[in-house]
Amino acid sequence: MAILAVNAGSSTLKFSIYPLVQGQVQPSILTGNIQGLEPGGTPVLGWTFQGGKHQHRLPSAQEDPFGQALRSLNDLLTANPALPAISAMAHRVVHGGRDYTRSVRVSPEVLDRLAQFNALAPLHQPNNLRGIRAFQTAFPSLPQVACFDTAFHADLPEVDSRFALPQSLTAQGIRRYGFHGLSYQYLMGELQQHSTLAHGRVLMAHLGNGASLCAAVEGRSRATTMGFSTLDGLVMGTRCGALDPGVLLYLMEQGWSHDRLQTLLYQQSGLLGVSGISADMRRLRADPSADAQRAIDLFTHRVVRESGALVACMEGLDVLAFSGGIGEHDTVLRAQVCERLAWMGIALDPEANAQAVATGVQAIHRATSRVQVWVIPTDEGVVAAREAAQLLRPATA
């Protein structure tokens, strides 16, 4: 038996198969994705299994691209006798709101409630839920489990979760929630297996197209840079990060509509907006222009600035961990951040930093460093699979 972990986006679907042995989740044996799922797109199914990479172009489906893609995925899963039978699907869902602070088996009532959070994560939540509905249709006999990015931060102290707004608005659920929780849960588990200091004060940096920091003490979230929505905090690929609300009031006075503002904040800002070139840090690194450098400098500065704030909340730092597409691969960014945080007791090992590119969990600090620094490739899928296995243990053991 196995669990299929799923992450559905607007035009892509990522998936991984995690076998179950005596009810315990094992490392993934197959990973893949389906791209081109937007209306009018050209769907392509790609997967890696037993060291081999495969790719298959799928028939185009104007009316139901997700449904067509899942039928092809089902064919892949059932046609290969070397694959274990799938016993459940575990779905990454960005926002659980106040209602869902732990993973839950999906029901019509759960889907209806989760849809009320679409406006809080418009790039993610609607697509996550569309994916769940498509899987329910394609695999009607299998349980679907929703696993939430907000759950890791459910116990944030009130001083970090609350805004300075009237109580009537706080009572409606307007508060800081925090995100990237599945990633942070994985990172914390890996850190605590590799370092005894990880039971103390830890700063985790999930840096990618979406980016955030999380301060954790004794394995629990203490503070994080994302808040009510996925817009807050760091500069991101196309999202602005922290912004003076007065900017929005000004633009509204200039006649900007809700939809225009939403497009600006979620899709036209961040690295893309500042550089005018790209949201991809790799492309910006390769571009010698001042505009590209300006975007990189701002991204780096905000990581350093917010790191200082979160370390202050913990009253010190024992471990720093980098993850996410940028955090795992950008050696220059890691070096610059550690250099500017050296006053905290960080001493980076340049050689170890240069080698820590997609090589698994690796320490990149000097032996004399008071603060340990790690690079950890994240695996949100295995966390979702573990959550589903625990929730459904009587059925999947």
XYZ file of C-alpha atoms in Angstrom:
397
model
C 0.000 0.000 0.000
C 1.080 3.595 -0.512
C -0.041 7.204 -0.204
C -0.060 9.594 -3.131
C 0.927 13.118 -2.045
C -0.441 15.858 -4.301
C 0.190 19.575 -4.788
C -2.184 21.135 -7.318
C -1.418 24.523 -8.862
C -3.094 26.647 -11.498
C -1.514 24.817 -14.434
C 0.582 22.096 -12.818
C 0.120 19.056 -10.621
C 3.001 17.632 -8.587
C 2.764 14.160 -7.082
C 4.854 11.588 -5.215
C 4.218 8.012 -4.112
C 5.221 7.059 -0.565
C 4.983 3.338 0.307
C 3.646 2.212 3.662
C 5.472 -0.510 5.580
C 3.667 -1.593 8.750
C 1.833 1.709 8.664
C 5.006 3.795 8.451
C 5.679 6.116 5.510
C 8.820 5.247 3.522
C 10.834 7.457 1.130
C 9.147 8.213 -2.176
C 9.621 5.702 -4.976
C 8.081 7.779 -7.761
C 7.854 11.533 -8.251
C 6.290 13.416 -11.105
C 4.327 16.345 -12.393
C 1.793 17.240 -15.015
C 2.317 20.591 -16.708
C 0.191 22.550 -19.171
C -3.147 22.078 -17.404
C -4.406 25.575 -18.137
C -7.305 25.787 -20.648
C -5.853 25.457 -24.116
C -2.532 24.197 -22.766
C -0.550 21.172 -23.871
C -0.538 18.723 -20.955
C 2.670 16.776 -20.399
C 3.052 14.008 -17.822
C 6.585 13.511 -16.533
C 7.802 11.141 -13.834
C 10.926 9.581 -12.349
C 10.885 5.940 -11.264
C 13.753 3.565 -10.431
C 16.315 6.045 -11.723
C 14.621 6.480 -15.090
C 12.995 9.684 -16.297
C 9.907 9.481 -18.485
C 7.731 12.002 -20.294
C 4.442 11.561 -22.106
C 2.367 14.144 -23.927
C -1.308 13.912 -23.016
C -4.359 14.592 -25.162
C -5.589 18.181 -24.872
C -8.893 18.640 -23.036
C -10.482 22.067 -23.323
C -13.339 21.519 -20.876
C -11.744 19.309 -18.210
C -7.932 19.342 -18.415
C -7.523 18.196 -14.798
C -9.883 15.277 -15.292
C -8.098 14.156 -18.442
C -4.724 14.414 -16.715
C -5.873 12.363 -13.738
C -7.200 9.621 -15.968
C -3.732 9.415 -17.497
C -2.180 9.406 -14.033
C -4.500 6.594 -12.985
C -3.381 4.619 -16.036
C 0.249 5.146 -14.994
C -0.414 4.000 -11.431
C -2.370 0.890 -12.383
C -0.329 -0.226 -15.414
C 2.955 -0.629 -13.539
C 2.977 -3.844 -11.468
C 6.066 -2.638 -9.553
C 4.050 0.142 -7.919
C 2.120 -0.491 -4.693
C -1.601 0.097 -4.604
C -2.620 3.631 -3.592
C -4.650 3.649 -0.380
C -5.172 7.419 0.045
C -4.374 10.848 -1.399
C -2.750 13.557 0.727
C -3.298 17.079 -0.609
C -1.332 20.181 0.284
C -3.825 22.961 1.081
C -2.388 26.383 1.756
C -5.001 27.835 4.116
C -6.897 26.101 6.894
C -8.047 29.282 8.631
C -9.036 29.047 12.280
C -11.103 25.924 11.683
C -8.421 23.448 10.613
C -5.280 23.300 12.732
C -4.482 19.712 11.808
C -4.988 17.481 8.782
C -8.529 16.330 8.064
C -10.290 13.828 5.843
C -12.085 15.687 3.084
C -15.867 15.827 3.031
C -18.277 18.109 1.136
C -18.592 20.214 4.278
C -14.813 20.558 4.573
C -14.503 21.643 0.936
C -17.264 24.232 1.339
C -15.569 25.694 4.410
C -12.121 25.746 2.799
C -13.513 27.574 -0.228
C -14.325 30.487 2.101
C -10.551 31.053 2.421
C -10.009 31.453 -1.339
C -9.624 35.220 -1.034
C -6.850 34.785 1.552
C -4.668 32.802 -0.862
C -6.045 33.449 -4.350
C -3.022 31.993 -6.159
C -3.173 28.722 -4.223
C -6.398 27.863 -2.400
C -8.793 27.654 -5.383
C -6.315 25.462 -7.262
C -5.711 23.232 -4.231
C -9.457 22.648 -3.904
C -9.931 22.124 -7.630
C -7.286 19.417 -7.434
C -9.058 17.691 -4.555
C -12.379 17.701 -6.426
C -10.724 16.298 -9.530
C -9.130 13.485 -7.512
C -12.454 12.718 -5.844
C -13.965 12.226 -9.274
C -11.050 10.217 -10.678
C -10.534 8.071 -7.550
C -13.971 7.958 -5.894
C -13.231 4.969 -3.651
C -10.088 6.411 -2.035
C -9.982 8.767 0.960
C -8.717 12.299 0.326
C -6.856 14.084 3.131
C -6.247 17.847 3.311
C -2.938 18.870 4.937
C -2.546 22.550 5.790
C 0.356 24.948 5.430
C -1.081 27.004 8.281
C -1.233 24.134 10.797
C 2.418 24.353 11.928
C 1.753 27.908 13.112
C -1.557 27.184 14.841
C -0.104 27.814 18.304
C 1.601 31.123 17.570
C 1.656 33.380 20.655
C -1.097 35.987 20.563
C 1.431 38.825 20.410
C 2.610 37.459 17.065
C -0.716 36.286 15.666
C -2.773 39.374 16.473
C -3.044 42.615 14.508
C -3.626 45.948 16.260
C -7.191 46.078 14.949
C -10.524 46.297 16.782
C -11.635 43.164 18.596
C -14.653 42.842 16.296
C -12.324 42.231 13.339
C -10.063 39.882 15.286
C -13.150 37.858 16.197
C -13.848 37.430 12.482
C -10.504 35.667 12.042
C -8.425 38.584 10.801
C -5.065 37.598 12.276
C -1.650 36.279 11.289
C -1.745 32.623 10.250
C 1.658 31.883 8.736
C 2.365 29.548 5.818
C 4.912 27.071 4.397
C 4.041 24.964 7.430
C 4.479 21.572 5.740
C 7.978 22.610 4.720
C 8.828 23.907 8.197
C 7.497 20.737 9.803
C 9.810 18.696 7.567
C 12.813 20.950 8.166
C 12.351 20.815 11.915
C 12.183 17.037 11.882
C 15.363 16.787 9.813
C 17.218 19.335 11.928
C 16.377 17.585 15.174
C 17.731 14.322 13.743
C 21.045 15.968 12.839
C 21.611 18.480 15.636
C 20.882 18.610 19.346
C 20.887 22.422 19.077
C 17.766 22.198 16.905
C 15.727 21.657 20.077
C 16.589 25.258 20.964
C 16.218 28.460 18.942
C 15.930 27.828 15.195
C 15.474 30.190 12.265
C 14.249 28.463 9.100
C 14.325 30.208 5.713
C 12.050 28.791 3.024
C 13.229 30.849 0.053
C 11.707 30.283 -3.361
C 9.108 31.885 -5.597
C 7.179 32.079 -2.354
C 9.441 33.014 0.542
C 9.150 33.237 4.304
C 11.061 32.849 7.556
C 9.984 30.967 10.663
C 11.385 31.259 14.179
C 10.867 28.093 16.214
C 11.708 27.305 19.831
C 11.677 23.711 21.066
C 10.279 22.641 17.717
C 7.248 24.955 17.755
C 6.584 28.043 15.693
C 7.182 31.217 17.678
C 7.004 33.846 14.898
C 6.878 33.934 11.087
C 7.009 36.543 8.352
C 3.852 35.610 6.443
C 0.617 36.698 8.037
C -3.082 36.870 7.168
C -2.280 36.028 3.556
C 0.730 34.795 1.599
C 1.619 38.400 0.692
C 3.321 39.506 3.894
C 6.986 39.468 4.856
C 9.835 38.870 2.425
C 10.211 39.916 -1.186
C 9.117 36.965 -3.360
C 9.126 36.021 -7.026
C 6.065 38.049 -7.985
C 4.656 39.033 -4.571
C 5.535 42.297 -2.845
C 6.037 41.175 0.746
C 5.430 43.636 3.587
C 3.864 46.858 2.319
C 2.605 50.012 3.993
C -1.229 49.801 3.819
C -1.175 53.482 2.949
C 0.117 52.526 -0.509
C -3.105 50.621 -1.137
C -5.254 53.491 0.136
C -3.407 55.837 -2.204
C -3.893 53.543 -5.209
C -7.583 53.164 -4.370
C -7.881 56.944 -4.378
C -6.322 56.847 -7.837
C -9.138 54.570 -8.981
C -7.474 51.165 -8.758
C -9.999 48.327 -8.519
C -9.786 45.271 -6.265
C -8.803 43.024 -9.170
C -6.113 45.417 -10.375
C -4.650 45.647 -6.876
C -4.720 41.878 -6.458
C -2.882 41.392 -9.745
C -0.294 43.994 -8.728
C 0.382 42.471 -5.310
C 0.396 38.803 -6.282
C 1.631 38.711 -9.866
C 3.462 41.923 -10.842
C 5.628 42.734 -7.819
C 8.566 41.077 -6.040
C 11.666 40.175 -8.037
C 9.722 40.527 -11.271
C 8.344 43.948 -10.442
C 11.592 45.415 -9.138
C 13.769 44.067 -11.940
C 11.306 44.281 -14.800
C 13.105 41.184 -16.084
C 12.110 37.969 -14.329
C 10.832 36.368 -11.128
C 13.528 33.674 -11.453
C 16.563 34.324 -9.256
C 18.735 32.207 -11.557
C 17.977 34.450 -14.502
C 18.602 37.574 -12.435
C 21.981 36.218 -11.267
C 22.964 35.769 -14.900
C 21.858 39.292 -15.870
C 24.541 41.996 -15.419
C 22.065 44.883 -15.443
C 21.568 47.276 -12.544
C 17.860 46.406 -12.506
C 18.592 42.729 -11.881
C 21.074 43.588 -9.127
C 18.598 45.963 -7.501
C 16.033 43.166 -7.204
C 18.607 40.730 -5.790
C 19.837 43.305 -3.277
C 16.314 44.023 -2.061
C 15.511 40.321 -1.712
C 18.699 39.749 0.299
C 18.184 42.840 2.458
C 14.685 41.777 3.445
C 15.886 38.301 4.426
C 18.543 39.877 6.654
C 16.202 42.485 8.105
C 13.416 40.032 8.948
C 15.934 37.527 10.308
C 17.007 40.102 12.875
C 13.410 40.665 13.953
C 12.669 36.957 14.372
C 15.901 36.268 16.248
C 14.950 39.095 18.621
C 11.640 37.294 19.282
C 13.617 34.197 20.303
C 16.213 36.215 22.233
C 19.043 34.510 20.380
C 19.842 31.916 17.751
C 21.251 28.385 17.798
C 20.526 27.089 14.286
C 19.884 28.666 10.875
C 18.505 26.515 8.030
C 18.072 27.340 4.337
C 15.557 25.593 2.096
C 13.342 26.200 -0.944
C 14.505 26.611 -4.528
C 16.625 29.687 -3.800
C 17.715 28.663 -0.316
C 18.876 25.235 -1.495
C 20.720 26.333 -4.643
C 21.873 29.966 -4.371
C 25.276 29.793 -2.706
C 25.835 33.538 -3.126
C 22.655 34.434 -1.280
C 23.496 32.101 1.617
C 26.976 33.593 1.878
C 25.708 37.172 1.835
C 23.007 36.510 4.428
C 25.439 34.726 6.751
C 28.052 37.456 6.336
C 25.552 40.146 7.326
C 24.366 38.055 10.266
C 27.891 37.215 11.430
C 27.380 39.383 14.513
C 24.965 36.698 15.754
C 27.840 34.231 15.940
C 27.554 32.744 12.444
C 30.808 31.610 10.812
C 30.181 30.142 7.366
C 32.438 27.519 5.795
C 32.806 28.775 2.166
C 33.840 25.382 0.795
C 30.947 23.551 2.427
C 28.570 26.270 1.244
C 29.785 25.920 -2.349
C 29.267 22.151 -2.275
C 25.810 22.237 -0.668
C 23.753 22.295 -3.839
C 21.063 19.596 -3.919
C 23.278 17.203 -1.973
C 20.885 16.407 0.856
C 21.131 17.680 4.412
C 24.468 19.422 4.826
C 26.093 21.601 7.479
C 27.827 24.680 6.041
C 29.174 26.319 9.218
C 32.722 26.307 10.534
C 33.540 24.204 13.583
C 34.085 27.441 15.529
C 30.667 28.897 14.651
C 28.415 29.575 17.663
C 25.405 29.167 15.362
C 24.983 26.087 13.187
C 23.979 26.648 9.554
C 22.339 23.928 7.467
C 21.035 23.470 3.930
C 18.071 21.084 3.767
C 16.156 20.197 0.593
C 12.539 20.276 1.707
C 9.954 17.532 1.150
C 6.427 18.756 1.798
C 5.018 15.606 0.208
C 6.387 13.217 2.807
C 4.935 15.370 5.599
C 1.512 15.264 3.923
C 1.836 11.500 3.472
C 2.726 11.031 7.151
C -0.210 13.177 8.189
C -2.576 11.125 6.052
C -1.141 7.839 7.303
C -1.606 8.901 10.900
C -5.142 10.131 10.301
C -6.177 6.982 8.420
C -4.003 4.463 10.272
C -6.755 1.869 10.936
C -7.560 1.876 7.223
C -4.034 1.940 5.802
C -1.989 -0.159 8.259
